[in-house]
Amino acid sequence: MSKSSDGGIDLTRPKIIGAPVQRLEDPRLLTGHGKFTDDVKLRGTLHVALRRSDHAHARIGTIDTAEAEEMPGVVGVFTAELLDALTRPVFATSKMKDYHATPVRALAGGKVRFAGEPVVAVVAQSRYLAEDALAGIEIDYTPLEPVVDPEEAAADNAVKLHDHLPGNVLVARRFGVGDVEQAMGDAPIKVGGRFRFHRKTPTALEARSYLADYDQGTRALTLYASTQVPGIVRDALVEVLDMPGSKLRVIAGDVGGGFGGKASLNPEEILVCALSRHLGRPVKWTADRVEDLISTSQSFDEIVDAELAVDQDGTFLALKADILGDVGAFSIYPWTAALEPMQVAGFLPGPYRVPNFSANVRAVATNKAPMGPYRGVGRPISAFVLERLVDMAAKKLAMDPKEIRLRNFVKEEEFPHRTGSGIVWDRSGFTECLERAADAINYPALRKRQAEARADGRWLGIGIASYAELTGIGSRLSAAPGMPINTGTESATISVDSSGAVTAHFGIASHGQGLETTLAQIVAEEMGVRLEDVEIVQGDTSAVAHSTGTYASRSAVIAGGAGTLTARTLRGKIIEAASHLLDVDMADIDFADSLISARGTNKTMSLRELARAVYSQMGSLPGDIRAKVDLQASEFYDPHFGTTTSATHLAAVEIDPETYEVSIEKFVVVEDCGRVINPMIVDGQVHGGVAQGIGAALFEEVVHDVTGQNISATLVDYVIPSAAEVPSMEVHHLDVEAPSTLGGYRGMGEGGTIGAPAAIANALNDALSHLGVEIMELPMTPERLFQVISAAQDGEAESS
Amino acid sequence: MKPPPFAYVTAESIEHAVAELARSDGEGKLVAGGQSLMPMLNFRLLEPSVLIDIGKIPDLTGISETGDGLSIGALTRHVDLETSHLIAQRFPVLTEAVKHVAHIAIRNRGTFGGSLCHADPAAELPMMAVLLDARICVSGQGGNRQIPADKFFLGALTTDLEEEEIVTRIDLPYLPESTGWGFEEISRRSGDFALAAAAATVSLVDGKISEVRLAVTGVDDLPLRIRAAEDALRGSELDDAVFSSASQIVRDAVNPNSDVHASADYRRHLIGVLVGRVLRSARSRARGGA
């Protein structure tokens, strides 16, 4: 038998890390036994219905609630007047220069700033009765000019959303490296234009839901919340409600998806807590689908004017961009309005050498729902813009899109590489992912087939998108630069209880990623116990002293690292205790599959027997040893910088030349996420991410009319791809070099959404290349294709 | 998203349902499959005083042969149309169309009569009723009457039904021998309402079109038969030039809306393409093709 040096792990037994074990949470979720926030039933619960603003921008005059208060089952009708007295406003602050924060409040007071903003809360015996009473509220609004167009909103003379601020631009920043103007001026070839990515909303299967339960006896408040960030919400509520953290607990039970839409503090979370404390009763609000579509944070709303300069052999010389992010009415807590547009700029240079780079970024407030994080945050836009530019340059040079990428990727010997925006890439498989994707799809044969299809009048297109992202970001960088929260560390606490069961406490909050499984895999393998013996506690602020949650592709890396360190410490304690109990050297203790044995003897003991000896048999261990081998451990992990994850997406699409319907024929993803903890879960994450990327590329768009009304507020009008629209896809994993993260993990939960829109945009463009059009806008809906193609064909007709 | 308060009555017979409707003074709504009505209630777009559930009335379901056609009970669910051998044999175009009606869960609940009464201007079944010259049988306080499908639909969500009338059956007269058919629909996603849809039947005598029917939906306030295009096609050789001119006639005849999914121009463009496709399919089938 082979032995490793650290504590005698048997290398011949099957590994748990890397195995496609079935998700531990699935039996309960698939049999309907999951417990989501709305499933939590507490005696005496009151229900909230919200009267939301039907104006995008208006001053609130008198609010007459008298009729509503008299309606059956109504307990109270509340406005900002009371809520402002019950709570303290919270601001998403930042140390960034030229940044302006806006308050987060439970209910709008003074002014409404988007259609859908909560104004009045009815609390009643049931949600039905609460909704009935909404009709009994009269609000006297004085309409203000709606600020809908982001460019107009950014103008000096624009109508202001926030009277206390100098204008609507909430943050402005410029950064870059080298002399872009000089390089652009000298460059032989330049490509560019205006790119538009339209607003998208996360649309989790479970809409947001909050239930606050104030206990008048203990003066403690528990918030059950469908959130990705129970820790951030708890810490904010400490300030908002002026209560100690010891009296505030936030529990995110089963959460049915988040995608960033549950990663911020929301007004309704503050509202139910304040009302529960005020009324002394449990208070619940669950968003219906319309509320979800009009009020949950939205994203990806950017205008990017960008230009890329290349020399005759295709080498990139310079890249510049002007990025205008439409961040909606408020700077979201805690991420701020800077989050999304700044990430667009930060990741714009992509996985390439770009010697001269400059980006000018502005985040501008408009009368729309606030922009928040959404799977991919900014990077889907970066990848769309850059990868389109790369293809435009290749076309101008008559170079194959694959070749121009290979020529410009950061090469193996050039890592670590600092990009023009300041991001440092550690070694990742930029080149390898593209080469492997091209092999997987048989790129030369596909190009040949494309040529044949073209000859038959078919519009077949091939699109490549390569990107890199930073994941598992540690405290030296932070996923939230300048913000008063720490997202870069995690701690874990693992204990073996008196029955020998292992419970591991984490600060993350799984909301569909299968973290209960992947973290259990890490703990089980690192400790030496069976997977089924590990219980993961997460999504509960009482689990650890400090936590934030799950977002930014951080949990497998950072919580995985904390779990690894803690499991190793606890394993050491178990082996030390066993050495005394079995009376053999620590070096001769084997501990695997929850069984402890003394090598070369027939002495064994189960973890349960060991726990009983440690906890209950007082004579079994000397006192000084007993104090050392307490069966719990807590360790802290900080990856300091984080690590690079990269991928190439390759899409083949066909456009019907008459109806302009798009079908995705093939979709290949090759990604380097380092060591894979569970390939089945990683594949699932890629599939889901690509599906959302397809939505962003072809279907999903939050549409506002000129008055600022959201006219895509149902799932009939906000079109998310269904199973029929998502092709089967091929996913390959590379692990080119172990990163510096503990365990060798790289984050990968968002990547699918980053690459797919760009790959599909390039494929559409390729399919239409004979028309000489450029795809500059996403989603490329059938209507937009019709417009683009009709314009090109009209132009052709005119010129012929 | 909860419905407003309403009373609920289970109708035991057609007469009972008609009486309850009359008693509600225009404020009552019939509910059968509920697939359109329940969302409208939850959005509070409707606030009926009473829901009269006709789901338990006997003899309103089933598909039977009448000698010159099929008679289909108003409560027949979409799934039963979809899987009916009689319909597949006699009206394969209807079998094909039903597959495009929403999703399986909705087809399991929604009813033929309900879809016609709802009269969504982008729905498939109202177009099929118009295409197939359906006679819609209704009962009311004044007795029974039959309404030809092209007189039944008056506009978006509007029919010729009186307030206390109830659709009981839909009669479909058989098509001539050697009739070919075509059905095409474009929607944003599988199962969505049509951006545009077209259906045609073509009957041949001596290689020439003896009878032709062409219907479209999604491109006007109501499903339309395009008689001018039918006139142009009738008696013609089955060549693509005639089909093109039929497409143009249809594009000129319809009056589509613009919404978040598609502009009127795109819908108009699409319907022309689809008319060409359904006519080619119908020609091929009429000539004995698959």
mmCIF file of N, CA, C and O in Angstrom, chain A residues 127-128 131-132 288-290 656 658-661 698-700 703 711-712 714-722 724-725 781-783 786-787, chain B residues 1-5 42-44 103 185-193 195 259-267 269-270 273-274 277 280:
data_model
loop_
_atom_site.group_PDB
_atom_site.id
_atom_site.type_symbol
_atom_site.label_atom_id
_atom_site.label_comp_id
_atom_site.label_asym_id
_atom_site.label_seq_id
_atom_site.Cartn_x
_atom_site.Cartn_y
_atom_site.Cartn_z
ATOM 1 N N ARG A 127 -52.240 36.961 2.174
ATOM 2 C CA ARG A 127 -51.778 37.718 1.005
ATOM 3 C C ARG A 127 -52.969 38.144 0.132
ATOM 4 O O ARG A 127 -52.964 39.215 -0.467
ATOM 5 N N TYR A 128 -53.994 37.288 0.079
ATOM 6 C CA TYR A 128 -55.181 37.633 -0.712
ATOM 7 C C TYR A 128 -55.806 38.917 -0.197
ATOM 8 O O TYR A 128 -56.096 39.841 -0.944
ATOM 9 N N GLU A 131 -53.678 41.942 -0.863
ATOM 10 C CA GLU A 131 -53.766 42.430 -2.247
ATOM 11 C C GLU A 131 -55.108 43.121 -2.501
ATOM 12 O O GLU A 131 -55.172 44.116 -3.220
ATOM 13 N N ASP A 132 -56.187 42.587 -1.902
ATOM 14 C CA ASP A 132 -57.495 43.245 -2.062
ATOM 15 C C ASP A 132 -57.427 44.691 -1.571
ATOM 16 O O ASP A 132 -57.994 45.594 -2.180
ATOM 17 N N ASP A 288 -44.261 38.076 -6.230
ATOM 18 C CA ASP A 288 -44.851 37.318 -7.323
ATOM 19 C C ASP A 288 -43.992 37.584 -8.560
ATOM 20 O O ASP A 288 -43.013 38.330 -8.506
ATOM 21 N N ARG A 289 -44.317 36.941 -9.662
ATOM 22 C CA ARG A 289 -43.414 37.002 -10.811
ATOM 23 C C ARG A 289 -43.324 38.416 -11.382
ATOM 24 O O ARG A 289 -42.254 38.842 -11.817
ATOM 25 N N VAL A 290 -44.419 39.140 -11.350
ATOM 26 C CA VAL A 290 -44.353 40.516 -11.855
ATOM 27 C C VAL A 290 -43.419 41.341 -10.976
ATOM 28 O O VAL A 290 -42.559 42.085 -11.468
ATOM 29 N N ASP A 656 -32.283 31.025 -40.556
ATOM 30 C CA ASP A 656 -33.187 30.771 -41.678
ATOM 31 C C ASP A 656 -33.194 32.020 -42.567
ATOM 32 O O ASP A 656 -33.524 33.109 -42.103
ATOM 33 N N GLU A 658 -35.133 33.132 -44.664
ATOM 34 C CA GLU A 658 -36.427 33.772 -44.918
ATOM 35 C C GLU A 658 -37.072 34.312 -43.644
ATOM 36 O O GLU A 658 -37.617 35.410 -43.640
ATOM 37 N N THR A 659 -37.026 33.516 -42.587
ATOM 38 C CA THR A 659 -37.729 33.932 -41.366
ATOM 39 C C THR A 659 -36.784 34.524 -40.333
ATOM 40 O O THR A 659 -37.220 35.117 -39.362
ATOM 41 N N TYR A 660 -35.476 34.300 -40.521
ATOM 42 C CA TYR A 660 -34.426 34.784 -39.606
ATOM 43 C C TYR A 660 -34.483 34.104 -38.243
ATOM 44 O O TYR A 660 -33.942 34.607 -37.259
ATOM 45 N N GLU A 661 -35.129 32.957 -38.172
ATOM 46 C CA GLU A 661 -35.043 32.155 -36.954
ATOM 47 C C GLU A 661 -33.617 31.625 -36.808
ATOM 48 O O GLU A 661 -32.984 31.256 -37.810
ATOM 49 N N LEU A 698 -29.877 35.943 -27.469
ATOM 50 C CA LEU A 698 -30.957 35.810 -28.458
ATOM 51 C C LEU A 698 -32.354 36.180 -27.947
ATOM 52 O O LEU A 698 -33.241 36.448 -28.750
ATOM 53 N N PHE A 699 -32.568 36.160 -26.638
ATOM 54 C CA PHE A 699 -33.946 36.234 -26.156
ATOM 55 C C PHE A 699 -34.242 37.346 -25.155
ATOM 56 O O PHE A 699 -35.207 38.082 -25.308
ATOM 57 N N GLU A 700 -33.463 37.424 -24.106
ATOM 58 C CA GLU A 700 -33.908 38.148 -22.911
ATOM 59 C C GLU A 700 -33.605 39.638 -22.982
ATOM 60 O O GLU A 700 -32.465 40.031 -23.217
ATOM 61 N N VAL A 703 -37.526 45.567 -21.324
ATOM 62 C CA VAL A 703 -37.848 46.666 -22.235
ATOM 63 C C VAL A 703 -38.616 47.746 -21.475
ATOM 64 O O VAL A 703 -39.589 47.443 -20.777
ATOM 65 N N ILE A 711 -42.193 47.212 -19.886
ATOM 66 C CA ILE A 711 -43.237 46.560 -20.686
ATOM 67 C C ILE A 711 -42.882 45.098 -20.992
ATOM 68 O O ILE A 711 -43.403 44.494 -21.912
ATOM 69 N N SER A 712 -41.973 44.561 -20.175
ATOM 70 C CA SER A 712 -41.651 43.126 -20.315
ATOM 71 C C SER A 712 -41.782 42.478 -18.942
ATOM 72 O O SER A 712 -40.912 41.750 -18.502
ATOM 73 N N THR A 714 -43.898 40.257 -17.650
ATOM 74 C CA THR A 714 -44.395 38.896 -17.447
ATOM 75 C C THR A 714 -43.450 37.954 -18.186
ATOM 76 O O THR A 714 -42.665 38.390 -19.024
ATOM 77 N N LEU A 715 -43.572 36.680 -17.904
ATOM 78 C CA LEU A 715 -42.708 35.714 -18.598
ATOM 79 C C LEU A 715 -43.212 35.413 -20.007
ATOM 80 O O LEU A 715 -42.605 34.620 -20.723
ATOM 81 N N VAL A 716 -44.318 36.071 -20.407
ATOM 82 C CA VAL A 716 -44.694 36.035 -21.823
ATOM 83 C C VAL A 716 -43.865 37.062 -22.593
ATOM 84 O O VAL A 716 -43.423 36.811 -23.712
ATOM 85 N N ASP A 717 -43.626 38.179 -21.951
ATOM 86 C CA ASP A 717 -42.932 39.270 -22.637
ATOM 87 C C ASP A 717 -41.444 39.330 -22.323
ATOM 88 O O ASP A 717 -40.661 39.875 -23.098
ATOM 89 N N TYR A 718 -41.045 38.826 -21.164
ATOM 90 C CA TYR A 718 -39.619 38.678 -20.881
ATOM 91 C C TYR A 718 -39.276 37.232 -21.238
ATOM 92 O O TYR A 718 -39.674 36.302 -20.542
ATOM 93 N N VAL A 719 -38.580 37.064 -22.327
ATOM 94 C CA VAL A 719 -38.491 35.742 -22.959
ATOM 95 C C VAL A 719 -37.208 35.039 -22.527
ATOM 96 O O VAL A 719 -36.116 35.401 -22.958
ATOM 97 N N ILE A 720 -37.337 34.054 -21.646
ATOM 98 C CA ILE A 720 -36.161 33.264 -21.291
ATOM 99 C C ILE A 720 -36.186 31.963 -22.091
ATOM 100 O O ILE A 720 -37.244 31.407 -22.339
ATOM 101 N N PRO A 721 -35.022 31.505 -22.526
ATOM 102 C CA PRO A 721 -35.011 30.283 -23.324
ATOM 103 C C PRO A 721 -35.529 29.107 -22.508
ATOM 104 O O PRO A 721 -35.255 29.003 -21.320
ATOM 105 N N SER A 722 -36.300 28.247 -23.132
ATOM 106 C CA SER A 722 -36.755 27.025 -22.472
ATOM 107 C C SER A 722 -35.885 25.871 -22.961
ATOM 108 O O SER A 722 -34.984 26.068 -23.782
ATOM 109 N N ALA A 724 -36.347 23.695 -25.022
ATOM 110 C CA ALA A 724 -36.381 23.495 -26.470
ATOM 111 C C ALA A 724 -35.416 24.428 -27.197
ATOM 112 O O ALA A 724 -34.993 24.141 -28.314
ATOM 113 N N GLU A 725 -35.063 25.561 -26.581
ATOM 114 C CA GLU A 725 -34.188 26.527 -27.246
ATOM 115 C C GLU A 725 -32.725 26.349 -26.876
ATOM 116 O O GLU A 725 -31.864 27.039 -27.411
ATOM 117 N N THR A 781 -32.514 39.547 -31.257
ATOM 118 C CA THR A 781 -33.842 38.929 -31.365
ATOM 119 C C THR A 781 -34.186 38.782 -32.845
ATOM 120 O O THR A 781 -33.566 39.420 -33.696
ATOM 121 N N PRO A 782 -35.202 37.986 -33.158
ATOM 122 C CA PRO A 782 -35.623 37.883 -34.564
ATOM 123 C C PRO A 782 -35.926 39.264 -35.146
ATOM 124 O O PRO A 782 -35.605 39.538 -36.293
ATOM 125 N N GLU A 783 -36.540 40.127 -34.346
ATOM 126 C CA GLU A 783 -36.862 41.462 -34.834
ATOM 127 C C GLU A 783 -35.604 42.226 -35.214
ATOM 128 O O GLU A 783 -35.537 42.868 -36.264
ATOM 129 N N PHE A 786 -34.162 40.895 -38.330
ATOM 130 C CA PHE A 786 -34.973 41.385 -39.459
ATOM 131 C C PHE A 786 -34.539 42.791 -39.851
ATOM 132 O O PHE A 786 -34.354 43.096 -41.029
ATOM 133 N N GLN A 787 -34.350 43.643 -38.839
ATOM 134 C CA GLN A 787 -33.971 45.038 -39.133
ATOM 135 C C GLN A 787 -32.589 45.094 -39.785
ATOM 136 O O GLN A 787 -32.385 45.786 -40.778
ATOM 137 N N MET B 1 -50.087 38.573 -6.680
ATOM 138 C CA MET B 1 -50.751 37.991 -7.843
ATOM 139 C C MET B 1 -51.780 36.969 -7.374
ATOM 140 O O MET B 1 -51.634 35.783 -7.596
ATOM 141 N N LYS B 2 -52.759 37.474 -6.661
ATOM 142 C CA LYS B 2 -53.850 36.613 -6.179
ATOM 143 C C LYS B 2 -55.135 37.134 -6.810
ATOM 144 O O LYS B 2 -55.290 38.333 -7.004
ATOM 145 N N PRO B 3 -56.082 36.234 -7.090
ATOM 146 C CA PRO B 3 -57.332 36.689 -7.710
ATOM 147 C C PRO B 3 -58.166 37.506 -6.734
ATOM 148 O O PRO B 3 -58.067 37.317 -5.523
ATOM 149 N N PRO B 4 -58.989 38.396 -7.264
ATOM 150 C CA PRO B 4 -59.932 39.116 -6.399
ATOM 151 C C PRO B 4 -61.007 38.137 -5.924
ATOM 152 O O PRO B 4 -61.132 37.041 -6.465
ATOM 153 N N PRO B 5 -61.786 38.518 -4.933
ATOM 154 C CA PRO B 5 -62.834 37.602 -4.449
ATOM 155 C C PRO B 5 -63.885 37.352 -5.526
ATOM 156 O O PRO B 5 -64.196 38.254 -6.310
ATOM 157 N N ASN B 42 -55.586 36.345 -11.775
ATOM 158 C CA ASN B 42 -54.463 36.610 -10.876
ATOM 159 C C ASN B 42 -53.817 37.973 -11.149
ATOM 160 O O ASN B 42 -53.296 38.600 -10.244
ATOM 161 N N PHE B 43 -53.849 38.376 -12.390
ATOM 162 C CA PHE B 43 -53.380 39.730 -12.720
ATOM 163 C C PHE B 43 -54.451 40.788 -12.405
ATOM 164 O O PHE B 43 -54.224 41.969 -12.610
ATOM 165 N N ARG B 44 -55.601 40.352 -11.965
ATOM 166 C CA ARG B 44 -56.748 41.225 -11.695
ATOM 167 C C ARG B 44 -57.146 42.037 -12.926
ATOM 168 O O ARG B 44 -57.575 43.192 -12.811
ATOM 169 N N HIS B 103 -47.959 24.474 -24.062
ATOM 170 C CA HIS B 103 -47.122 23.388 -23.582
ATOM 171 C C HIS B 103 -48.000 22.237 -23.116
ATOM 172 O O HIS B 103 -49.194 22.404 -22.931
ATOM 173 N N GLU B 185 -45.828 27.868 -38.213
ATOM 174 C CA GLU B 185 -45.920 28.904 -37.184
ATOM 175 C C GLU B 185 -44.516 29.355 -36.793
ATOM 176 O O GLU B 185 -43.604 28.544 -36.692
ATOM 177 N N ILE B 186 -44.376 30.633 -36.560
ATOM 178 C CA ILE B 186 -43.138 31.181 -36.006
ATOM 179 C C ILE B 186 -43.485 31.792 -34.651
ATOM 180 O O ILE B 186 -44.414 32.599 -34.546
ATOM 181 N N SER B 187 -42.770 31.350 -33.628
ATOM 182 C CA SER B 187 -42.966 31.957 -32.311
ATOM 183 C C SER B 187 -41.588 32.160 -31.696
ATOM 184 O O SER B 187 -40.608 31.588 -32.173
ATOM 185 N N ARG B 188 -41.525 33.010 -30.656
ATOM 186 C CA ARG B 188 -40.221 33.271 -30.051
ATOM 187 C C ARG B 188 -39.630 31.979 -29.506
ATOM 188 O O ARG B 188 -38.457 31.713 -29.655
ATOM 189 N N ARG B 189 -40.459 31.207 -28.819
ATOM 190 C CA ARG B 189 -40.014 29.944 -28.252
ATOM 191 C C ARG B 189 -41.041 28.887 -28.566
ATOM 192 O O ARG B 189 -42.204 29.192 -28.812
ATOM 193 N N SER B 190 -40.603 27.659 -28.436
ATOM 194 C CA SER B 190 -41.534 26.552 -28.531
ATOM 195 C C SER B 190 -42.681 26.770 -27.541
ATOM 196 O O SER B 190 -42.438 27.009 -26.359
ATOM 197 N N GLY B 191 -43.903 26.731 -28.024
ATOM 198 C CA GLY B 191 -45.056 26.846 -27.129
ATOM 199 C C GLY B 191 -45.593 28.243 -26.941
ATOM 200 O O GLY B 191 -46.657 28.423 -26.365
ATOM 201 N N ASP B 192 -44.870 29.253 -27.425
ATOM 202 C CA ASP B 192 -45.370 30.626 -27.289
ATOM 203 C C ASP B 192 -46.490 30.897 -28.302
ATOM 204 O O ASP B 192 -46.636 30.188 -29.283
ATOM 205 N N PHE B 193 -47.210 31.979 -28.035
ATOM 206 C CA PHE B 193 -48.172 32.449 -29.028
ATOM 207 C C PHE B 193 -47.424 32.774 -30.322
ATOM 208 O O PHE B 193 -46.236 33.138 -30.307
ATOM 209 N N LEU B 195 -45.929 34.590 -33.479
ATOM 210 C CA LEU B 195 -45.641 35.905 -34.073
ATOM 211 C C LEU B 195 -46.424 35.998 -35.375
ATOM 212 O O LEU B 195 -46.924 37.049 -35.760
ATOM 213 N N ASP B 259 -45.278 44.858 -31.049
ATOM 214 C CA ASP B 259 -45.165 44.717 -29.597
ATOM 215 C C ASP B 259 -43.710 44.419 -29.255
ATOM 216 O O ASP B 259 -42.836 44.572 -30.120
ATOM 217 N N VAL B 260 -43.457 44.017 -28.008
ATOM 218 C CA VAL B 260 -42.053 43.799 -27.606
ATOM 219 C C VAL B 260 -41.398 42.652 -28.381
ATOM 220 O O VAL B 260 -40.183 42.555 -28.417
ATOM 221 N N HIS B 261 -42.185 41.800 -28.994
ATOM 222 C CA HIS B 261 -41.597 40.647 -29.679
ATOM 223 C C HIS B 261 -41.281 40.909 -31.137
ATOM 224 O O HIS B 261 -40.325 40.358 -31.673
ATOM 225 N N ALA B 262 -42.108 41.687 -31.788
ATOM 226 C CA ALA B 262 -41.929 41.850 -33.225
ATOM 227 C C ALA B 262 -42.672 43.091 -33.697
ATOM 228 O O ALA B 262 -43.725 43.443 -33.163
ATOM 229 N N SER B 263 -42.114 43.715 -34.713
ATOM 230 C CA SER B 263 -42.776 44.862 -35.327
ATOM 231 C C SER B 263 -43.839 44.371 -36.305
ATOM 232 O O SER B 263 -43.823 43.208 -36.739
ATOM 233 N N ALA B 264 -44.726 45.274 -36.659
ATOM 234 C CA ALA B 264 -45.728 44.952 -37.683
ATOM 235 C C ALA B 264 -45.029 44.560 -38.986
ATOM 236 O O ALA B 264 -45.455 43.622 -39.677
ATOM 237 N N ASP B 265 -43.941 45.249 -39.314
ATOM 238 C CA ASP B 265 -43.237 44.951 -40.572
ATOM 239 C C ASP B 265 -42.688 43.536 -40.581
ATOM 240 O O ASP B 265 -42.752 42.848 -41.597
ATOM 241 N N TYR B 266 -42.106 43.131 -39.446
ATOM 242 C CA TYR B 266 -41.542 41.781 -39.394
ATOM 243 C C TYR B 266 -42.652 40.742 -39.466
ATOM 244 O O TYR B 266 -42.545 39.734 -40.179
ATOM 245 N N ARG B 267 -43.744 40.996 -38.757
ATOM 246 C CA ARG B 267 -44.870 40.043 -38.811
ATOM 247 C C ARG B 267 -45.413 39.944 -40.233
ATOM 248 O O ARG B 267 -45.749 38.861 -40.712
ATOM 249 N N HIS B 269 -43.747 40.539 -42.971
ATOM 250 C CA HIS B 269 -42.755 39.783 -43.738
ATOM 251 C C HIS B 269 -42.923 38.278 -43.491
ATOM 252 O O HIS B 269 -42.970 37.482 -44.433
ATOM 253 N N LEU B 270 -43.031 37.928 -42.208
ATOM 254 C CA LEU B 270 -43.124 36.507 -41.851
ATOM 255 C C LEU B 270 -44.348 35.841 -42.461
ATOM 256 O O LEU B 270 -44.264 34.717 -42.959
ATOM 257 N N VAL B 273 -43.829 34.752 -45.933
ATOM 258 C CA VAL B 273 -42.978 33.559 -46.023
ATOM 259 C C VAL B 273 -43.786 32.307 -45.664
ATOM 260 O O VAL B 273 -43.735 31.292 -46.369
ATOM 261 N N LEU B 274 -44.561 32.417 -44.583
ATOM 262 C CA LEU B 274 -45.300 31.238 -44.112
ATOM 263 C C LEU B 274 -46.394 30.828 -45.097
ATOM 264 O O LEU B 274 -46.656 29.631 -45.284
ATOM 265 N N ARG B 277 -44.871 28.796 -47.653
ATOM 266 C CA ARG B 277 -44.515 27.461 -47.162
ATOM 267 C C ARG B 277 -45.733 26.560 -47.007
ATOM 268 O O ARG B 277 -45.687 25.381 -47.348
ATOM 269 N N ARG B 280 -46.906 25.393 -50.406
ATOM 270 C CA ARG B 280 -46.042 24.360 -50.992
ATOM 271 C C ARG B 280 -46.265 23.005 -50.304
ATOM 272 O O ARG B 280 -46.318 21.969 -50.968
#
